PDB file of N, CA and C in Angstrom:
ATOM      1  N   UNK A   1     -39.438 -74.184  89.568  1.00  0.00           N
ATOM      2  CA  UNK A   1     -38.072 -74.470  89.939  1.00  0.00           C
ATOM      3  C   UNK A   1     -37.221 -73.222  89.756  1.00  0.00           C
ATOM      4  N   UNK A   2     -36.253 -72.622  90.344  1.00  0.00           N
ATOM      5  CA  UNK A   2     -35.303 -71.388  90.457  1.00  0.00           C
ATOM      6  C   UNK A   2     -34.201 -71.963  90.611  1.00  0.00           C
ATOM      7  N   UNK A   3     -33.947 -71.474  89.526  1.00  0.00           N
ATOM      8  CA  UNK A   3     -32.218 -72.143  89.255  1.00  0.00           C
ATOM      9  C   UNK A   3     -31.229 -70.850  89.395  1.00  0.00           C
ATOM     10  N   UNK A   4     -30.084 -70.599  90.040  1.00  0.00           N
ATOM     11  CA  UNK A   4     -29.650 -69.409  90.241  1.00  0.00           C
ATOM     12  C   UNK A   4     -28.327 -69.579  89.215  1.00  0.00           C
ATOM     13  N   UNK A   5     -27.477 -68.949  89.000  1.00  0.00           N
ATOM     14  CA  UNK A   5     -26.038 -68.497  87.875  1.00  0.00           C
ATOM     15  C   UNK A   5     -24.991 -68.529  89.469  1.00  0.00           C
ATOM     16  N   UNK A   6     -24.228 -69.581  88.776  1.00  0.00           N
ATOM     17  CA  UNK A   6     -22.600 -69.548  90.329  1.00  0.00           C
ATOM     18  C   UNK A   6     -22.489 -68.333  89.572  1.00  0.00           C
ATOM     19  N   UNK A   7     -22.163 -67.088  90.617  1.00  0.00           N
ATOM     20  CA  UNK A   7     -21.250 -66.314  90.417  1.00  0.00           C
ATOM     21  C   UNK A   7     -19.606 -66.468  91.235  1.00  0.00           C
ATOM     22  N   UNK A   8     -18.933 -65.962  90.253  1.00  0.00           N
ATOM     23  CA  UNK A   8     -17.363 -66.654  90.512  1.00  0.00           C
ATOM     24  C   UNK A   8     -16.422 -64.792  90.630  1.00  0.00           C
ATOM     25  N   UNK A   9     -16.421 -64.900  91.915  1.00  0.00           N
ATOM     26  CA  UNK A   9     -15.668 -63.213  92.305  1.00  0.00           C
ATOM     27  C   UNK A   9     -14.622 -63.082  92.089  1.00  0.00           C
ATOM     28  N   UNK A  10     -14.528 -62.092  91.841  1.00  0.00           N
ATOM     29  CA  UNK A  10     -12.610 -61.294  91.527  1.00  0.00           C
ATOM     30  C   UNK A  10     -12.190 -60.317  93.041  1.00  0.00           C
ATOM     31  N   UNK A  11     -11.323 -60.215  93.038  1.00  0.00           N
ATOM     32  CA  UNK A  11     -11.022 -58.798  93.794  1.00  0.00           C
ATOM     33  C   UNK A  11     -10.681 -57.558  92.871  1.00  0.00           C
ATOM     34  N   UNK A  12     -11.706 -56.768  93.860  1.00  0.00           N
ATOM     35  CA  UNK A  12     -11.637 -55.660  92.690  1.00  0.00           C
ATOM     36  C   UNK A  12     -10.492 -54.151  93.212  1.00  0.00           C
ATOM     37  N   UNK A  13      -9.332 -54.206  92.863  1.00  0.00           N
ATOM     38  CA  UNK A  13      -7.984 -53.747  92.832  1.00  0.00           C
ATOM     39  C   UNK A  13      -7.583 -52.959  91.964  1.00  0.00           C
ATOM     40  N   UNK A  14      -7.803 -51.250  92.481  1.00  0.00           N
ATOM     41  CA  UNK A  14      -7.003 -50.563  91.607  1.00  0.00           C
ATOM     42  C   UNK A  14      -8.345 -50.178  89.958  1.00  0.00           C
ATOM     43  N   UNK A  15      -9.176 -49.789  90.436  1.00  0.00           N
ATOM     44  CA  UNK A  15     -10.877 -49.960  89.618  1.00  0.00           C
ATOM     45  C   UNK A  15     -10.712 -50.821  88.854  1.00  0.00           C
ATOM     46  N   UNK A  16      -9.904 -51.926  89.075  1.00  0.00           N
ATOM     47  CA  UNK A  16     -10.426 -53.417  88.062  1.00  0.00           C
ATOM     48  C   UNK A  16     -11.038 -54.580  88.702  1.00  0.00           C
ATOM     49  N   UNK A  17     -11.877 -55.242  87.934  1.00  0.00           N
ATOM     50  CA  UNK A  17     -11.619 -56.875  88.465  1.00  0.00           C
ATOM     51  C   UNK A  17     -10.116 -58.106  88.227  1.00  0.00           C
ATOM     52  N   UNK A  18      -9.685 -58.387  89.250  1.00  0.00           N
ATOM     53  CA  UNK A  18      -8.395 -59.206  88.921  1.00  0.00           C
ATOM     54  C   UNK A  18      -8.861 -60.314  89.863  1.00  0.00           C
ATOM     55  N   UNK A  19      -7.967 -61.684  89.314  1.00  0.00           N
ATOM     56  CA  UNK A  19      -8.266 -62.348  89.718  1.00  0.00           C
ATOM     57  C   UNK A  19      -7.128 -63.120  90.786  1.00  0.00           C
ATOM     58  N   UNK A  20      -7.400 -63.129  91.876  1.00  0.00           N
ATOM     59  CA  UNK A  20      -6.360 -63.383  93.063  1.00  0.00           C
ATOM     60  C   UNK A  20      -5.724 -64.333  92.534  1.00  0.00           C
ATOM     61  N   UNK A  21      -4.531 -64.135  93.180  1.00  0.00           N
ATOM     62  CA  UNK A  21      -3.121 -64.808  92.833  1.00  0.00           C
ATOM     63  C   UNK A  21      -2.513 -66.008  93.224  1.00  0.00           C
ATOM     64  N   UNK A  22      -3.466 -66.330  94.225  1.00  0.00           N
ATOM     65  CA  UNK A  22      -3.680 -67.747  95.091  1.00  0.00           C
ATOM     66  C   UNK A  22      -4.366 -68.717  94.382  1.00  0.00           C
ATOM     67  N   UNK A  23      -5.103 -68.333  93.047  1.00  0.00           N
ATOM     68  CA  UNK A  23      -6.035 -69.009  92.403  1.00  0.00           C
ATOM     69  C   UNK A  23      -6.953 -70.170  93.220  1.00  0.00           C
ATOM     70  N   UNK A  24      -6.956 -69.841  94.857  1.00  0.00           N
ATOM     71  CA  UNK A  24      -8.214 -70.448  95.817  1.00  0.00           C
ATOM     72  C   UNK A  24      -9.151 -69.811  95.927  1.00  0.00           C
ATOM     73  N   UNK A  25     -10.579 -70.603  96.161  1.00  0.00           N
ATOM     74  CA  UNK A  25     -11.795 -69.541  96.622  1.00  0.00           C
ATOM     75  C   UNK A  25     -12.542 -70.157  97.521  1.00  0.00           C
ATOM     76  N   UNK A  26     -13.827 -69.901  97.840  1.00  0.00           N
ATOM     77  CA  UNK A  26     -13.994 -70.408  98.974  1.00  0.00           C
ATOM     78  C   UNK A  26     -15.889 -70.442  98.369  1.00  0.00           C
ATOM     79  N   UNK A  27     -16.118 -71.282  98.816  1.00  0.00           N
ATOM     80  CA  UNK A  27     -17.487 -71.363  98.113  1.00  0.00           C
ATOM     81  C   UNK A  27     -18.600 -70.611  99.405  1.00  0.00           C
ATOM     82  N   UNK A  28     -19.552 -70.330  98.747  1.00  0.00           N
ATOM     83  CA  UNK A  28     -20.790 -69.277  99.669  1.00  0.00           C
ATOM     84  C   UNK A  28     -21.754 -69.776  99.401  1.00  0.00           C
ATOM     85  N   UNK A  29     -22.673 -70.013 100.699  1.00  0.00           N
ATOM     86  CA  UNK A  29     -23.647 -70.970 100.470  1.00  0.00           C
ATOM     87  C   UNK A  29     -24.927 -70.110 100.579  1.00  0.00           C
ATOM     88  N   UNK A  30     -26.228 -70.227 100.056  1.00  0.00           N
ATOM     89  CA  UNK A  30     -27.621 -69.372 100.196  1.00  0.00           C
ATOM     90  C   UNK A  30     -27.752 -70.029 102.056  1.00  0.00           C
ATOM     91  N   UNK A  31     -27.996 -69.578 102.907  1.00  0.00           N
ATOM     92  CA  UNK A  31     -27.864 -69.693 104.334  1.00  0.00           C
ATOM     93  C   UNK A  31     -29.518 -70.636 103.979  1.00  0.00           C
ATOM     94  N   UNK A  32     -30.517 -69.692 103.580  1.00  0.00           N
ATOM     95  CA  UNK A  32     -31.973 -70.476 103.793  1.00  0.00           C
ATOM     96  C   UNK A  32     -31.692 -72.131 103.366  1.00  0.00           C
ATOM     97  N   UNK A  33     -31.357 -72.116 102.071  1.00  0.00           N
ATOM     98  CA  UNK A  33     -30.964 -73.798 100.992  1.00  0.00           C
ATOM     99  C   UNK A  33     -30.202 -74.189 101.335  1.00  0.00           C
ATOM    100  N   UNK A  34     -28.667 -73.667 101.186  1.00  0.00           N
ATOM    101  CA  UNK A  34     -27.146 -74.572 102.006  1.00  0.00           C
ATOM    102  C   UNK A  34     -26.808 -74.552  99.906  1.00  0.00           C
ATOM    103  N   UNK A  35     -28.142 -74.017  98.939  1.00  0.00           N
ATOM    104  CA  UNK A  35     -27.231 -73.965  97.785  1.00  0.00           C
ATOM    105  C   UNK A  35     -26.032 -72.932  97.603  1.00  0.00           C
ATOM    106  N   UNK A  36     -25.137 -73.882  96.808  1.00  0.00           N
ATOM    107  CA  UNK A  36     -23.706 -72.973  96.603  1.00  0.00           C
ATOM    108  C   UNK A  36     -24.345 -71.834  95.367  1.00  0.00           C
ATOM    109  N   UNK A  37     -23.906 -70.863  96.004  1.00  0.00           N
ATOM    110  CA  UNK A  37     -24.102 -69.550  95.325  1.00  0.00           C
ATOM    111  C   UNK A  37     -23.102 -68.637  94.271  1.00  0.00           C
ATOM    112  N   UNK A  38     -22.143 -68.790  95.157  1.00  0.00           N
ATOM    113  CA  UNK A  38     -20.528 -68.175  94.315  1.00  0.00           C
ATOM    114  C   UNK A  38     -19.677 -68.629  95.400  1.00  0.00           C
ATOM    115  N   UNK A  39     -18.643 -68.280  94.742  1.00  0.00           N
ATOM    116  CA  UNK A  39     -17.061 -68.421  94.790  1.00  0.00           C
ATOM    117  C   UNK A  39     -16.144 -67.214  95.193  1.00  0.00           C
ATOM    118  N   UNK A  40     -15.409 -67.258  96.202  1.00  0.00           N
ATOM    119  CA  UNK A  40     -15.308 -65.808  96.496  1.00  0.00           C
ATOM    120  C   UNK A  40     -13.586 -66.446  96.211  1.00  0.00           C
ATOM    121  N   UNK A  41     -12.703 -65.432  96.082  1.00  0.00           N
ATOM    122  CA  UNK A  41     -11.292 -65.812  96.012  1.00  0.00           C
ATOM    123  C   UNK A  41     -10.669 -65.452  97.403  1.00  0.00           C
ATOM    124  N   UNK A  42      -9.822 -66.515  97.502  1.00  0.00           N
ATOM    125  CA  UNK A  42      -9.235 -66.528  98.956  1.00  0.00           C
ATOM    126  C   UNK A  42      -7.996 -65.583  98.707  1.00  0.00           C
ATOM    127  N   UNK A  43      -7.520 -64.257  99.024  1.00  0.00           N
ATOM    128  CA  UNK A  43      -6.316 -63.682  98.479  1.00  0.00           C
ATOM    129  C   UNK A  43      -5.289 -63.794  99.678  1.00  0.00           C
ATOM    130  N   UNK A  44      -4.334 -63.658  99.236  1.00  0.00           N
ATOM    131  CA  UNK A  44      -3.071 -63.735  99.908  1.00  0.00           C
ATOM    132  C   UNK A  44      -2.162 -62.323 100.193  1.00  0.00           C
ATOM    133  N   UNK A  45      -0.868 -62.303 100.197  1.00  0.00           N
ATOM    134  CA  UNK A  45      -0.395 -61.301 100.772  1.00  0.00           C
ATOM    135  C   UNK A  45       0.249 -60.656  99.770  1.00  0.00           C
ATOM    136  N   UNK A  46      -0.132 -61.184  98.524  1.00  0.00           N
ATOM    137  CA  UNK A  46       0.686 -60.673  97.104  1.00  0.00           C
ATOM    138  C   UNK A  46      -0.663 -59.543  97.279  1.00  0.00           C
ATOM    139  N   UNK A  47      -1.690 -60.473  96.880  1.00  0.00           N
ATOM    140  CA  UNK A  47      -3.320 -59.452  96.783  1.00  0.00           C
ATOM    141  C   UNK A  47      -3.191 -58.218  97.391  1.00  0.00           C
ATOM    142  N   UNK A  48      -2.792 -58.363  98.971  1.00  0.00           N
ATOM    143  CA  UNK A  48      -2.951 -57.622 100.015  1.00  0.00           C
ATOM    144  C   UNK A  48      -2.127 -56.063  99.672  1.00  0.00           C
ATOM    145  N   UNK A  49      -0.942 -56.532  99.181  1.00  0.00           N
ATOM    146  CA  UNK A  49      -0.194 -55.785  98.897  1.00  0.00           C
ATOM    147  C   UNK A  49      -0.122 -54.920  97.720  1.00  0.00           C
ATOM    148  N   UNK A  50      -0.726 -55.501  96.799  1.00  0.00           N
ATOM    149  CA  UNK A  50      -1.289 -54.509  95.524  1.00  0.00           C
ATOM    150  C   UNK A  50      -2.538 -53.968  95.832  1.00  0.00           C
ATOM    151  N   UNK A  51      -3.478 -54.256  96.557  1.00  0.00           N
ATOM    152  CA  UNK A  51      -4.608 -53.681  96.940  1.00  0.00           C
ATOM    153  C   UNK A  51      -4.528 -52.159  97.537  1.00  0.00           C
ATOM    154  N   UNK A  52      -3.191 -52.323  98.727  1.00  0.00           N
ATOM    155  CA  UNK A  52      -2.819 -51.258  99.350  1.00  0.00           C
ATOM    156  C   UNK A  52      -2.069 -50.649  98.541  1.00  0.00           C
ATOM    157  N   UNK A  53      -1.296 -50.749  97.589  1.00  0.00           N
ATOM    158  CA  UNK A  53      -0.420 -49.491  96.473  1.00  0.00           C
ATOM    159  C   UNK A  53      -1.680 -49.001  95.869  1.00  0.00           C
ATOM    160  N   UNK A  54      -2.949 -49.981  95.596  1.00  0.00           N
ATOM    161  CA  UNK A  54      -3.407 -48.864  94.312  1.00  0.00           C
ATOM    162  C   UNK A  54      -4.741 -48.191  95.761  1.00  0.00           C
ATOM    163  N   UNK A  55      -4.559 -48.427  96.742  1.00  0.00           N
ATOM    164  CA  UNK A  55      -5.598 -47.621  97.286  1.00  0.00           C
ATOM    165  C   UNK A  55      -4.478 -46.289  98.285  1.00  0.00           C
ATOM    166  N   UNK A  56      -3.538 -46.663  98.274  1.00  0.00           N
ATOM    167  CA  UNK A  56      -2.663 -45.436  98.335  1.00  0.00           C
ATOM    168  C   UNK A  56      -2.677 -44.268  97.272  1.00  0.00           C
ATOM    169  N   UNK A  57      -2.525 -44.880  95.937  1.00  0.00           N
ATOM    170  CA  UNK A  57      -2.169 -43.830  94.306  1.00  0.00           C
ATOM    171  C   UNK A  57      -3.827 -43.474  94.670  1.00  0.00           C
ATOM    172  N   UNK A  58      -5.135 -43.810  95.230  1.00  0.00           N
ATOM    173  CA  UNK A  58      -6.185 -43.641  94.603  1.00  0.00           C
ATOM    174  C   UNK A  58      -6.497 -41.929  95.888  1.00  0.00           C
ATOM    175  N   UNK A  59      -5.919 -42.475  97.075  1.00  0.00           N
ATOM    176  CA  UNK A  59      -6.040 -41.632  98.337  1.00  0.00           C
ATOM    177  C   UNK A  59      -5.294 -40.200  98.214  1.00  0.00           C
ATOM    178  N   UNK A  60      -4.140 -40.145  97.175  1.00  0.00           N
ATOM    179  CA  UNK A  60      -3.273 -39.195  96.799  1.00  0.00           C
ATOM    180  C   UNK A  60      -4.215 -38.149  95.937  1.00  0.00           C
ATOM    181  N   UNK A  61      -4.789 -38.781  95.441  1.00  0.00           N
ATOM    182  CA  UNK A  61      -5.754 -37.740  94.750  1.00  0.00           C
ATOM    183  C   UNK A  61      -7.315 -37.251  95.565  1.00  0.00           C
ATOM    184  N   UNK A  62      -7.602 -37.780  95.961  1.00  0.00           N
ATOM    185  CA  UNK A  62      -8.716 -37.853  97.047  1.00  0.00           C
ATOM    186  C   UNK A  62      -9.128 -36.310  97.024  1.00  0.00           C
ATOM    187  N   UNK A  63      -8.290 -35.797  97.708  1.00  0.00           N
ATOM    188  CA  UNK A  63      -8.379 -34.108  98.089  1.00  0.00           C
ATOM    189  C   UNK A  63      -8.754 -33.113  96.830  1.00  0.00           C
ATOM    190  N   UNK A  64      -8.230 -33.323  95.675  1.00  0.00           N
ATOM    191  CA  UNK A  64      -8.306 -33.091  94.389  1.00  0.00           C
ATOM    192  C   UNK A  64      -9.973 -32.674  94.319  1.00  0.00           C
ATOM    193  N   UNK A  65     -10.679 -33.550  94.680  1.00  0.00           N
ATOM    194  CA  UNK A  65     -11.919 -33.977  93.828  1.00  0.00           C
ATOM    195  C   UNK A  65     -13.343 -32.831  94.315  1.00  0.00           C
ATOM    196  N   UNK A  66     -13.739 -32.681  93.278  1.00  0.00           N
ATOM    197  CA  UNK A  66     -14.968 -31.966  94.236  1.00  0.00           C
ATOM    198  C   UNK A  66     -16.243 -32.644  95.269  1.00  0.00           C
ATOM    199  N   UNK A  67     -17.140 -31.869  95.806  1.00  0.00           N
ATOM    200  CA  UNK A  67     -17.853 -32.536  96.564  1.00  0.00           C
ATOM    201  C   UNK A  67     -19.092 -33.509  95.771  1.00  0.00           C
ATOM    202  N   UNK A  68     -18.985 -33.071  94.832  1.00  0.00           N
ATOM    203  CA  UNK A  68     -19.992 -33.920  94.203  1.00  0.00           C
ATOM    204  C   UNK A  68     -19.568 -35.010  93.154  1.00  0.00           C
ATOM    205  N   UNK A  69     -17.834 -34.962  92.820  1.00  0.00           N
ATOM    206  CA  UNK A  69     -17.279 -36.147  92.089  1.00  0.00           C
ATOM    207  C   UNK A  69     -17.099 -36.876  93.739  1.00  0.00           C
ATOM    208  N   UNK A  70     -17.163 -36.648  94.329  1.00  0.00           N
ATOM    209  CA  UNK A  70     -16.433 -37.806  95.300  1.00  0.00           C
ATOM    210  C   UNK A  70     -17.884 -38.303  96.017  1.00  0.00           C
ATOM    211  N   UNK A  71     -19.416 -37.511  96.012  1.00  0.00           N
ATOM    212  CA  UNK A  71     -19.984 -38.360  96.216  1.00  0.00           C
ATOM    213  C   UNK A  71     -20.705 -39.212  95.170  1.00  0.00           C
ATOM    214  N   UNK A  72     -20.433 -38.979  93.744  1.00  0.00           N
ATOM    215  CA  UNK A  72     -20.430 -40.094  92.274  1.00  0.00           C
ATOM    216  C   UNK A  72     -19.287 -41.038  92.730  1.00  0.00           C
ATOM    217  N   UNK A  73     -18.412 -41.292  93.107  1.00  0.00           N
ATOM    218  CA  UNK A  73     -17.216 -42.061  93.572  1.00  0.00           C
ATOM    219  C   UNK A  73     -18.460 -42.592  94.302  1.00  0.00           C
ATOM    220  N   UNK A  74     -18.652 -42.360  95.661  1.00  0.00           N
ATOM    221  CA  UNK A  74     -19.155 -43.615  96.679  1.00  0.00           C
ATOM    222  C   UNK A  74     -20.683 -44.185  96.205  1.00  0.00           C
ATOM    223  N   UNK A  75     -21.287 -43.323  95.619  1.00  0.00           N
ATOM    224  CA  UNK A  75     -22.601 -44.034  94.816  1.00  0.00           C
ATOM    225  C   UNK A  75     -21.911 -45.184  94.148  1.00  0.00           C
ATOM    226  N   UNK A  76     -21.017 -45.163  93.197  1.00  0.00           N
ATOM    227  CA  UNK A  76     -20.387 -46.231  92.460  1.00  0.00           C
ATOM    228  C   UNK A  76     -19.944 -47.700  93.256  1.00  0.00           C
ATOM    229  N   UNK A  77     -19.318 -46.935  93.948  1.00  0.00           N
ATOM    230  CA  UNK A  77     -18.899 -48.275  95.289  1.00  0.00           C
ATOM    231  C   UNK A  77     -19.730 -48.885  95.190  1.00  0.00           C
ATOM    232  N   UNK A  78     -20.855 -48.208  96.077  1.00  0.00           N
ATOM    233  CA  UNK A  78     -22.087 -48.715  96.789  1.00  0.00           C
ATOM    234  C   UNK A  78     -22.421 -49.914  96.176  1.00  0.00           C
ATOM    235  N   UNK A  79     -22.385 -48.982  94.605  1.00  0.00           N
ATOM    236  CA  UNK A  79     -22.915 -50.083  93.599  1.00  0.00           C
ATOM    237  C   UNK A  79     -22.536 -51.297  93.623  1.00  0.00           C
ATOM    238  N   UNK A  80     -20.793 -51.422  93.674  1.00  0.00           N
ATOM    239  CA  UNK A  80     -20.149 -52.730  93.573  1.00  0.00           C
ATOM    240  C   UNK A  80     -20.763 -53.522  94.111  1.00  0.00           C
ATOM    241  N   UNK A  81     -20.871 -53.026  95.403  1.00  0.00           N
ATOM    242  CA  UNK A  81     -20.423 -53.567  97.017  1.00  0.00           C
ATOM    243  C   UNK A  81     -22.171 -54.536  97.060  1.00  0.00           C
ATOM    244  N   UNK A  82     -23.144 -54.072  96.329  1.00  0.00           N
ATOM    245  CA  UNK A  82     -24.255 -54.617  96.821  1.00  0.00           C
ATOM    246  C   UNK A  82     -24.249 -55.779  95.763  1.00  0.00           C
TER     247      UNK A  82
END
């Protein structure tokens, strides 16, 4: 038997996890089973809008960085993202 862990998502805003402001989510199903898997948060336009200030403050520095901190930056992403 394989029992899986709900994972329950944040938006991740400004290098944190926060948790949307709508306090809705939307459930995600394993496509093969139809089992519920996680919870994704439904964000709104509060979200939207702090998302874009801190990826503005993050873009201001951008140029700053050398070629090899900024490709440790997108390895990291990557990381999130998978």
């Amino acid at each position: 038997m394989i029992t899986s862990e709900l994972k329950v998502m944040k938006n991740f805003i400004g290098d944190k996890w926060v948790e949307s402001t709508s306090n809705e989510t939307n459930e995600v199903p394993n496509p093969a089973t139809g089992e519920i898997i996680a919870h994704v948060p439904i964000s709104n336009k509060e979200d939207v809008d702090k998302a874009v200030q801190a990826a503005k403050k993050g873009i201001s520095g951008l140029g700053s960085n050398s070629s090899t901190e900024s490709c440790a930056f997108v390895v990291q992403v990557s990381g999130i993202a998978a």
